[in-house]
């Protein structure tokens, strides 16, 4: 079995194949990085609340105890479905009996002119580090030359969980830095604008939670613009519908993800957004030895495509692992069924929203504590958990003396 | 007062000027990075024992409580001694009444052909991160394609404290990785060669400590070559005197540092190695309003130039701060006098050497514990101290399950 991608979905599939399939399969995991990224906290790396190392976990350490799983560093550039081979960037081929595609997605700029060139995504670790460096640079430039021409203005495009969390964390970072390290800057010079095309934030949540979130962001100084779309992104400004312009040197793009290059290169059925169309058991029609899981897979539930989040990825990965083992032992395949564990998003210190499948809706401190706890639990590795705890204690308990954790590099 | 460089020397000068000179001077610190690097632990970043953020501390956080000190991000490319201005890379000028030059040094490749192109230094954070990525890449390539052609051989040039510490830490990293994450690699495929031109390691230390260090390195699998010099560094091999060749794809250069570009550009007296010649009070002859401290300064003690280490830098920085204040208040200048606090170097877990000015010589576990304690104390910032403690606890107490802390990025 070749598993392409060591994210939530790929590693979940490995876990099943390594434990339940210990004597049945030989697994090779391929990823272009040697580490797994805990994507739900990338925005905290981008806002200098966490170190990159705190949310990266070596794939080899994760797989260490499993004798039937090995790791291969490399970028998969294509799949030869007929020869049953994946093609690596180095020109090498790996043959498979079963293939798990879990390479994730890439940021979707929806064809907005200038967005790809001038806006920053926060989907990968490299993205997050670039955003962090850009924000640090913006502060230093404003300190040296004044916050002219939107130098301290950040426009965040997309009011889903990523955009909301980024806006909240950035508001805290700006406010902390300006009150401590950059005392010569005026707080009013630092603008954060969150632009959302729909008429409310967090469309996946209940209406009252969306409103709470909007208010909490305004309270933190974020200008929330609803029902507005971005027409163009230029190096020094964002052009909205109606040709309104916002002078701005930093644009964060959190409007959504699409499929990645690998999915694009494959001549198979796709869903809307370019994700791989899958059967109920998550294999591709016509190539039933190939499975897809995570952001690349267009798994459906009740007729709708599942959101590109951690929980669907984990569950799909596990399901795929079990299907492969079922096939090998001649058991019947089962259809994937998503078990909704709820959704949550955090705005900042003591402000978050959560919606549980039981219908319980949380907001404020309680939701925030639940968010803290769950993210610590789901992080890979005890050392990372302790390091994140340490950084959060710094950030949230000793707020006033909080340092930027990372200072460049 | 303009202070160029936010390393040990520059910040020590600032500290004095900010506290004792609170009402007397206005200080601007200029550095090309927004953070201070704790250089004595760079080799641990290079060997993936610590995160870059653990040993970087934001200069602005350090200066935060001092109202008469401000920070400016920028690279100083020249000094106009007659106009009393420093020139920034952006073309801007900063005028000074007093100038403190504390920009450090750069790696000295001693004109060895190919060294600059093919060998890695470990003097700056960027260097350390590059070495770390190179080592991770070497392991992954050896795992995928076999450890052929010196792919897992590292030659370390220079047997001073940096070379010894790097060799010891690398031996631990190699041994840990191969026994846990890269089980398909043979331990014998991983060679570490430490080349020193003199007939012993750690020439600044007492003979018996040098011998202990040599033995401790051999025990850890490091091949120590004494009395040998490097003639050429090529991408795939190192050529020693007598034309002996070592197949090797990674070369670490720790043979010494020279002056940097800024010192080179200045038409003033230099010491051997290009450091700025200074008077007894650490100011430049002919330009007594300009002081130098740290690696860039050729301060002498008993006729010999002081080593380019943290302690001289700290003491020189403080001295320079005091001289400026003395001049302003019309007091007499004093000559700099180095207070030797001893030297130490660590080889690895429970192995280090230390030599105190009282004549006491330590080796082994005791020296190692002293080393751990001192480095924790001297790190900037409580958060960094806790983070380093956490990583060290991981590394030294739960040795067997130790993870690489950093996994790329």
Tab-separated table of N, CA and C in Angstrom, chain A residues 33-36 51-54 56-61 64-65 67 71-73 90 92 125-126 129 136-137 139-140 143-145 176-177 180-184 381-384 386-387 390-391 394 400-409, chain B residues 33-36 51-54 56-61 64-65 67 71-73 90 92 125-126 129 136-137 139-140 143-145 176-177 180-184 381-384 386-387 390-391 394 400-409:
chain	number	residue	atom	x	y	z
A	33	UNK	N	7.364	16.579	2.846
A	33	UNK	CA	7.999	17.048	4.076
A	33	UNK	C	8.228	15.853	4.984
A	34	UNK	N	9.214	15.971	5.877
A	34	UNK	CA	9.482	14.868	6.792
A	34	UNK	C	8.631	14.987	8.053
A	35	UNK	N	7.760	15.979	8.092
A	35	UNK	CA	6.961	16.190	9.286
A	35	UNK	C	5.481	16.334	8.950
A	36	UNK	N	4.667	16.042	9.955
A	36	UNK	CA	3.234	16.288	9.871
A	36	UNK	C	2.949	17.667	10.452
A	51	UNK	N	5.789	28.421	17.901
A	51	UNK	CA	6.918	28.129	17.030
A	51	UNK	C	6.506	27.095	15.989
A	52	UNK	N	7.096	27.151	14.794
A	52	UNK	CA	6.807	26.101	13.797
A	52	UNK	C	7.030	24.705	14.371
A	53	UNK	N	8.107	24.527	15.124
A	53	UNK	CA	8.411	23.206	15.674
A	53	UNK	C	7.357	22.689	16.642
A	54	UNK	N	6.572	23.600	17.233
A	54	UNK	CA	5.568	23.183	18.214
A	54	UNK	C	4.422	22.414	17.572
A	56	UNK	N	4.781	20.883	14.431
A	56	UNK	CA	5.287	19.943	13.427
A	56	UNK	C	5.743	18.691	14.165
A	57	UNK	N	5.441	17.545	13.605
A	57	UNK	CA	5.831	16.305	14.261
A	57	UNK	C	6.477	15.397	13.213
A	58	UNK	N	7.679	14.871	13.499
A	58	UNK	CA	8.359	14.063	12.490
A	58	UNK	C	7.549	12.814	12.130
A	59	UNK	N	7.314	12.605	10.853
A	59	UNK	CA	6.544	11.441	10.418
A	59	UNK	C	7.235	10.157	10.873
A	60	UNK	N	8.556	10.137	10.767
A	60	UNK	CA	9.279	8.930	11.161
A	60	UNK	C	9.102	8.604	12.644
A	61	UNK	N	9.013	9.636	13.483
A	61	UNK	CA	8.787	9.362	14.907
A	61	UNK	C	7.412	8.753	15.108
A	64	UNK	N	7.511	5.126	13.937
A	64	UNK	CA	8.655	4.375	14.447
A	64	UNK	C	8.334	2.976	14.954
A	65	UNK	N	7.222	2.841	15.684
A	65	UNK	CA	6.949	1.557	16.324
A	65	UNK	C	6.282	0.557	15.383
A	67	UNK	N	6.419	-1.818	12.329
A	67	UNK	CA	7.431	-2.474	11.505
A	67	UNK	C	7.021	-2.580	10.045
A	71	UNK	N	8.813	5.224	5.568
A	71	UNK	CA	8.570	6.577	5.090
A	71	UNK	C	9.495	6.892	3.939
A	72	UNK	N	9.014	7.662	3.005
A	72	UNK	CA	9.809	8.081	1.878
A	72	UNK	C	9.602	9.571	1.641
A	73	UNK	N	10.689	10.342	1.758
A	73	UNK	CA	10.592	11.776	1.492
A	73	UNK	C	10.581	11.998	-0.014
A	90	UNK	N	11.614	13.055	-8.533
A	90	UNK	CA	12.964	12.653	-8.944
A	90	UNK	C	12.916	11.694	-10.139
A	92	UNK	N	11.526	8.790	-10.148
A	92	UNK	CA	11.374	7.417	-9.697
A	92	UNK	C	9.899	7.011	-9.656
A	125	UNK	N	2.905	25.096	6.349
A	125	UNK	CA	3.837	25.700	7.288
A	125	UNK	C	4.627	26.828	6.641
A	126	UNK	N	5.046	26.622	5.386
A	126	UNK	CA	5.785	27.673	4.686
A	126	UNK	C	4.933	28.938	4.587
A	129	UNK	N	4.860	30.693	8.006
A	129	UNK	CA	6.118	31.370	8.336
A	129	UNK	C	6.271	32.639	7.497
A	136	UNK	N	5.861	40.825	10.859
A	136	UNK	CA	6.965	41.410	11.626
A	136	UNK	C	7.597	42.556	10.843
A	137	UNK	N	7.753	42.331	9.539
A	137	UNK	CA	8.338	43.342	8.665
A	137	UNK	C	7.444	44.589	8.614
A	139	UNK	N	5.470	45.726	10.912
A	139	UNK	CA	5.629	46.475	12.154
A	139	UNK	C	6.943	47.260	12.150
A	140	UNK	N	8.022	46.598	11.747
A	140	UNK	CA	9.327	47.267	11.770
A	140	UNK	C	9.359	48.436	10.791
A	143	UNK	N	7.485	51.252	12.190
A	143	UNK	CA	8.229	51.889	13.270
A	143	UNK	C	9.315	52.797	12.719
A	144	UNK	N	9.933	52.398	11.602
A	144	UNK	CA	11.033	53.187	11.042
A	144	UNK	C	10.546	54.338	10.183
A	145	UNK	N	9.535	54.063	9.352
A	145	UNK	CA	9.144	55.050	8.347
A	145	UNK	C	7.715	55.555	8.513
A	176	UNK	N	-0.994	43.833	21.381
A	176	UNK	CA	0.091	43.536	22.319
A	176	UNK	C	1.388	44.220	21.888
A	177	UNK	N	1.726	44.094	20.617
A	177	UNK	CA	2.989	44.641	20.143
A	177	UNK	C	3.010	46.159	20.254
A	180	UNK	N	3.417	47.349	23.817
A	180	UNK	CA	4.647	47.004	24.528
A	180	UNK	C	5.912	47.342	23.724
A	181	UNK	N	6.060	46.739	22.558
A	181	UNK	CA	7.336	46.853	21.845
A	181	UNK	C	7.388	47.999	20.851
A	182	UNK	N	6.237	48.440	20.384
A	182	UNK	CA	6.218	49.495	19.360
A	182	UNK	C	5.424	50.683	19.869
A	183	UNK	N	5.897	51.239	20.993
A	183	UNK	CA	5.112	52.276	21.648
A	183	UNK	C	4.997	53.543	20.824
A	184	UNK	N	5.881	53.712	19.837
A	184	UNK	CA	5.780	54.926	19.020
A	184	UNK	C	4.695	54.830	17.942
A	381	UNK	N	2.326	14.144	19.899
A	381	UNK	CA	3.570	14.170	20.663
A	381	UNK	C	3.483	14.941	21.958
A	382	UNK	N	3.949	14.324	23.033
A	382	UNK	CA	3.883	14.951	24.351
A	382	UNK	C	4.745	16.203	24.414
A	383	UNK	N	5.921	16.150	23.775
A	383	UNK	CA	6.776	17.330	23.826
A	383	UNK	C	6.084	18.536	23.197
A	384	UNK	N	5.461	18.325	22.039
A	384	UNK	CA	4.747	19.415	21.389
A	384	UNK	C	3.614	19.927	22.270
A	386	UNK	N	3.457	19.907	25.536
A	386	UNK	CA	4.012	20.713	26.617
A	386	UNK	C	4.508	22.062	26.092
A	387	UNK	N	5.128	22.048	24.917
A	387	UNK	CA	5.643	23.298	24.357
A	387	UNK	C	4.491	24.259	24.041
A	390	UNK	N	3.157	25.633	27.273
A	390	UNK	CA	4.064	26.663	27.782
A	390	UNK	C	3.820	27.983	27.068
A	391	UNK	N	3.718	27.922	25.739
A	391	UNK	CA	3.530	29.156	24.981
A	391	UNK	C	2.164	29.782	25.243
A	394	UNK	N	2.127	31.465	28.556
A	394	UNK	CA	2.777	32.760	28.399
A	394	UNK	C	1.827	33.775	27.827
A	400	UNK	N	0.436	40.509	29.859
A	400	UNK	CA	1.085	41.806	29.688
A	400	UNK	C	2.550	41.706	29.322
A	401	UNK	N	3.209	40.666	29.819
A	401	UNK	CA	4.622	40.584	29.505
A	401	UNK	C	4.896	39.686	28.310
A	402	UNK	N	3.807	39.236	27.695
A	402	UNK	CA	3.967	38.309	26.574
A	402	UNK	C	5.001	38.779	25.556
A	403	UNK	N	5.887	37.894	25.180
A	403	UNK	CA	6.840	38.171	24.112
A	403	UNK	C	6.312	37.575	22.839
A	404	UNK	N	6.724	38.166	21.734
A	404	UNK	CA	6.588	37.395	20.538
A	404	UNK	C	7.453	36.162	20.708
A	405	UNK	N	6.885	35.014	20.505
A	405	UNK	CA	7.637	33.792	20.706
A	405	UNK	C	8.760	33.687	19.684
A	406	UNK	N	8.419	34.025	18.477
A	406	UNK	CA	9.403	33.876	17.425
A	406	UNK	C	9.783	35.237	16.922
A	407	UNK	N	11.016	35.374	16.654
A	407	UNK	CA	11.505	36.672	16.269
A	407	UNK	C	12.252	36.532	14.977
A	408	UNK	N	11.572	36.110	13.960
A	408	UNK	CA	12.250	35.963	12.681
A	408	UNK	C	12.774	34.558	12.478
A	409	UNK	N	13.794	34.437	11.689
A	409	UNK	CA	14.382	33.167	11.241
A	409	UNK	C	13.404	32.438	10.343
B	33	UNK	N	18.665	41.953	12.270
B	33	UNK	CA	17.616	41.058	12.720
B	33	UNK	C	16.876	41.717	13.876
B	34	UNK	N	15.625	41.311	14.072
B	34	UNK	CA	14.861	41.899	15.169
B	34	UNK	C	15.074	41.122	16.456
B	35	UNK	N	15.949	40.118	16.415
B	35	UNK	CA	16.147	39.293	17.603
B	35	UNK	C	17.629	39.153	17.935
B	36	UNK	N	17.879	38.866	19.187
B	36	UNK	CA	19.215	38.521	19.653
B	36	UNK	C	19.366	37.015	19.587
B	51	UNK	N	14.802	24.437	19.087
B	51	UNK	CA	14.152	25.224	18.052
B	51	UNK	C	14.850	26.573	17.903
B	52	UNK	N	14.863	27.142	16.707
B	52	UNK	CA	15.436	28.484	16.558
B	52	UNK	C	14.837	29.485	17.556
B	53	UNK	N	13.514	29.410	17.739
B	53	UNK	CA	12.859	30.352	18.635
B	53	UNK	C	13.308	30.235	20.090
B	54	UNK	N	13.842	29.076	20.461
B	54	UNK	CA	14.263	28.879	21.849
B	54	UNK	C	15.479	29.715	22.225
B	56	UNK	N	16.353	32.558	20.352
B	56	UNK	CA	16.234	33.900	19.785
B	56	UNK	C	15.359	34.719	20.727
B	57	UNK	N	15.746	35.949	20.954
B	57	UNK	CA	14.959	36.786	21.855
B	57	UNK	C	14.756	38.145	21.181
B	58	UNK	N	13.488	38.604	21.131
B	58	UNK	CA	13.227	39.862	20.430
B	58	UNK	C	13.967	41.028	21.089
B	59	UNK	N	14.712	41.768	20.297
B	59	UNK	CA	15.452	42.907	20.844
B	59	UNK	C	14.491	43.903	21.478
B	60	UNK	N	13.351	44.112	20.828
B	60	UNK	CA	12.396	45.081	21.365
B	60	UNK	C	11.860	44.656	22.729
B	61	UNK	N	11.690	43.371	22.935
B	61	UNK	CA	11.234	42.922	24.249
B	61	UNK	C	12.306	43.203	25.295
B	64	UNK	N	12.308	46.949	26.027
B	64	UNK	CA	10.979	47.494	26.251
B	64	UNK	C	10.876	48.466	27.432
B	65	UNK	N	11.524	48.125	28.543
B	65	UNK	CA	11.326	48.930	29.756
B	65	UNK	C	12.221	50.164	29.779
B	67	UNK	N	13.174	53.680	28.463
B	67	UNK	CA	12.563	54.748	27.688
B	67	UNK	C	13.558	55.475	26.792
B	71	UNK	N	14.855	50.878	18.960
B	71	UNK	CA	15.446	49.876	18.078
B	71	UNK	C	15.167	50.239	16.636
B	72	UNK	N	16.097	49.921	15.774
B	72	UNK	CA	15.924	50.163	14.360
B	72	UNK	C	16.397	48.933	13.592
B	73	UNK	N	15.475	48.339	12.834
B	73	UNK	CA	15.843	47.187	12.011
B	73	UNK	C	16.542	47.680	10.754
B	90	UNK	N	19.540	50.778	3.245
B	90	UNK	CA	18.480	51.474	2.507
B	90	UNK	C	18.943	52.853	2.054
B	92	UNK	N	19.848	55.274	4.014
B	92	UNK	CA	19.614	56.258	5.053
B	92	UNK	C	20.847	56.439	5.943
B	125	UNK	N	22.099	32.351	13.013
B	125	UNK	CA	20.920	31.495	13.057
B	125	UNK	C	20.643	30.889	11.679
B	126	UNK	N	20.793	31.690	10.624
B	126	UNK	CA	20.579	31.176	9.271
B	126	UNK	C	21.521	30.013	8.997
B	129	UNK	N	20.269	26.889	10.848
B	129	UNK	CA	19.088	26.283	10.231
B	129	UNK	C	19.468	25.568	8.935
B	136	UNK	N	19.285	16.766	7.942
B	136	UNK	CA	18.033	16.019	7.776
B	136	UNK	C	17.956	15.451	6.359
B	137	UNK	N	18.363	16.266	5.393
B	137	UNK	CA	18.351	15.853	3.996
B	137	UNK	C	19.308	14.679	3.782
B	139	UNK	N	20.193	12.393	5.897
B	139	UNK	CA	19.580	11.172	6.434
B	139	UNK	C	18.506	10.640	5.494
B	140	UNK	N	17.645	11.529	5.010
B	140	UNK	CA	16.556	11.085	4.140
B	140	UNK	C	17.102	10.515	2.834
B	143	UNK	N	18.473	7.166	3.429
B	143	UNK	CA	17.401	6.189	3.644
B	143	UNK	C	16.774	5.772	2.316
B	144	UNK	N	16.670	6.711	1.379
B	144	UNK	CA	16.034	6.406	0.095
B	144	UNK	C	16.992	5.741	-0.881
B	145	UNK	N	18.228	6.223	-0.949
B	145	UNK	CA	19.129	5.780	-2.017
B	145	UNK	C	20.389	5.094	-1.503
B	176	UNK	N	21.077	8.496	17.695
B	176	UNK	CA	19.665	8.443	18.068
B	176	UNK	C	18.776	8.190	16.854
B	177	UNK	N	19.031	8.932	15.785
B	177	UNK	CA	18.180	8.807	14.602
B	177	UNK	C	18.289	7.416	13.989
B	180	UNK	N	16.476	4.770	15.992
B	180	UNK	CA	15.024	4.893	16.161
B	180	UNK	C	14.295	5.104	14.831
B	181	UNK	N	14.609	6.206	14.137
B	181	UNK	CA	13.802	6.582	12.972
B	181	UNK	C	14.329	6.036	11.653
B	182	UNK	N	15.627	5.720	11.589
B	182	UNK	CA	16.215	5.262	10.318
B	182	UNK	C	16.827	3.890	10.518
B	183	UNK	N	15.985	2.938	10.928
B	183	UNK	CA	16.503	1.631	11.307
B	183	UNK	C	17.128	0.885	10.133
B	184	UNK	N	16.795	1.277	8.908
B	184	UNK	CA	17.382	0.579	7.766
B	184	UNK	C	18.810	1.027	7.466
B	381	UNK	N	15.321	35.709	28.752
B	381	UNK	CA	13.880	35.477	28.781
B	381	UNK	C	13.484	34.181	29.449
B	382	UNK	N	12.515	34.289	30.355
B	382	UNK	CA	12.069	33.117	31.103
B	382	UNK	C	11.431	32.078	30.188
B	383	UNK	N	10.651	32.551	29.198
B	383	UNK	CA	10.011	31.574	28.314
B	383	UNK	C	11.045	30.737	27.584
B	384	UNK	N	12.074	31.389	27.067
B	384	UNK	CA	13.124	30.641	26.381
B	384	UNK	C	13.804	29.665	27.330
B	386	UNK	N	12.494	28.166	29.928
B	386	UNK	CA	11.610	27.015	30.146
B	386	UNK	C	11.566	26.123	28.901
B	387	UNK	N	11.541	26.742	27.740
B	387	UNK	CA	11.476	25.949	26.509
B	387	UNK	C	12.741	25.120	26.329
B	390	UNK	N	12.657	22.292	28.782
B	390	UNK	CA	11.747	21.248	28.302
B	390	UNK	C	12.437	20.387	27.247
B	391	UNK	N	13.092	21.032	26.293
B	391	UNK	CA	13.741	20.272	25.230
B	391	UNK	C	14.914	19.448	25.743
B	394	UNK	N	13.698	16.442	27.562
B	394	UNK	CA	13.339	15.463	26.551
B	394	UNK	C	14.555	14.716	26.060
B	400	UNK	N	15.644	7.695	25.097
B	400	UNK	CA	15.300	6.734	24.064
B	400	UNK	C	14.136	7.166	23.184
B	401	UNK	N	13.209	7.922	23.765
B	401	UNK	CA	12.088	8.294	22.936
B	401	UNK	C	12.262	9.680	22.333
B	402	UNK	N	13.451	10.225	22.556
B	402	UNK	CA	13.703	11.579	22.063
B	402	UNK	C	13.283	11.767	20.619
B	403	UNK	N	12.542	12.814	20.362
B	403	UNK	CA	12.182	13.149	18.994
B	403	UNK	C	13.123	14.210	18.503
B	404	UNK	N	13.318	14.247	17.211
B	404	UNK	CA	13.897	15.465	16.698
B	404	UNK	C	12.899	16.565	17.002
B	405	UNK	N	13.382	17.614	17.610
B	405	UNK	CA	12.483	18.706	17.972
B	405	UNK	C	11.948	19.385	16.731
B	406	UNK	N	12.811	19.573	15.773
B	406	UNK	CA	12.402	20.307	14.596
B	406	UNK	C	12.409	19.378	13.414
B	407	UNK	N	11.448	19.539	12.620
B	407	UNK	CA	11.302	18.629	11.512
B	407	UNK	C	11.237	19.439	10.241
B	408	UNK	N	12.270	20.143	9.967
B	408	UNK	CA	12.283	20.914	8.733
B	408	UNK	C	11.731	22.303	8.936
B	409	UNK	N	11.030	22.813	7.984
B	409	UNK	CA	10.535	24.184	7.881
B	409	UNK	C	11.697	25.129	7.607
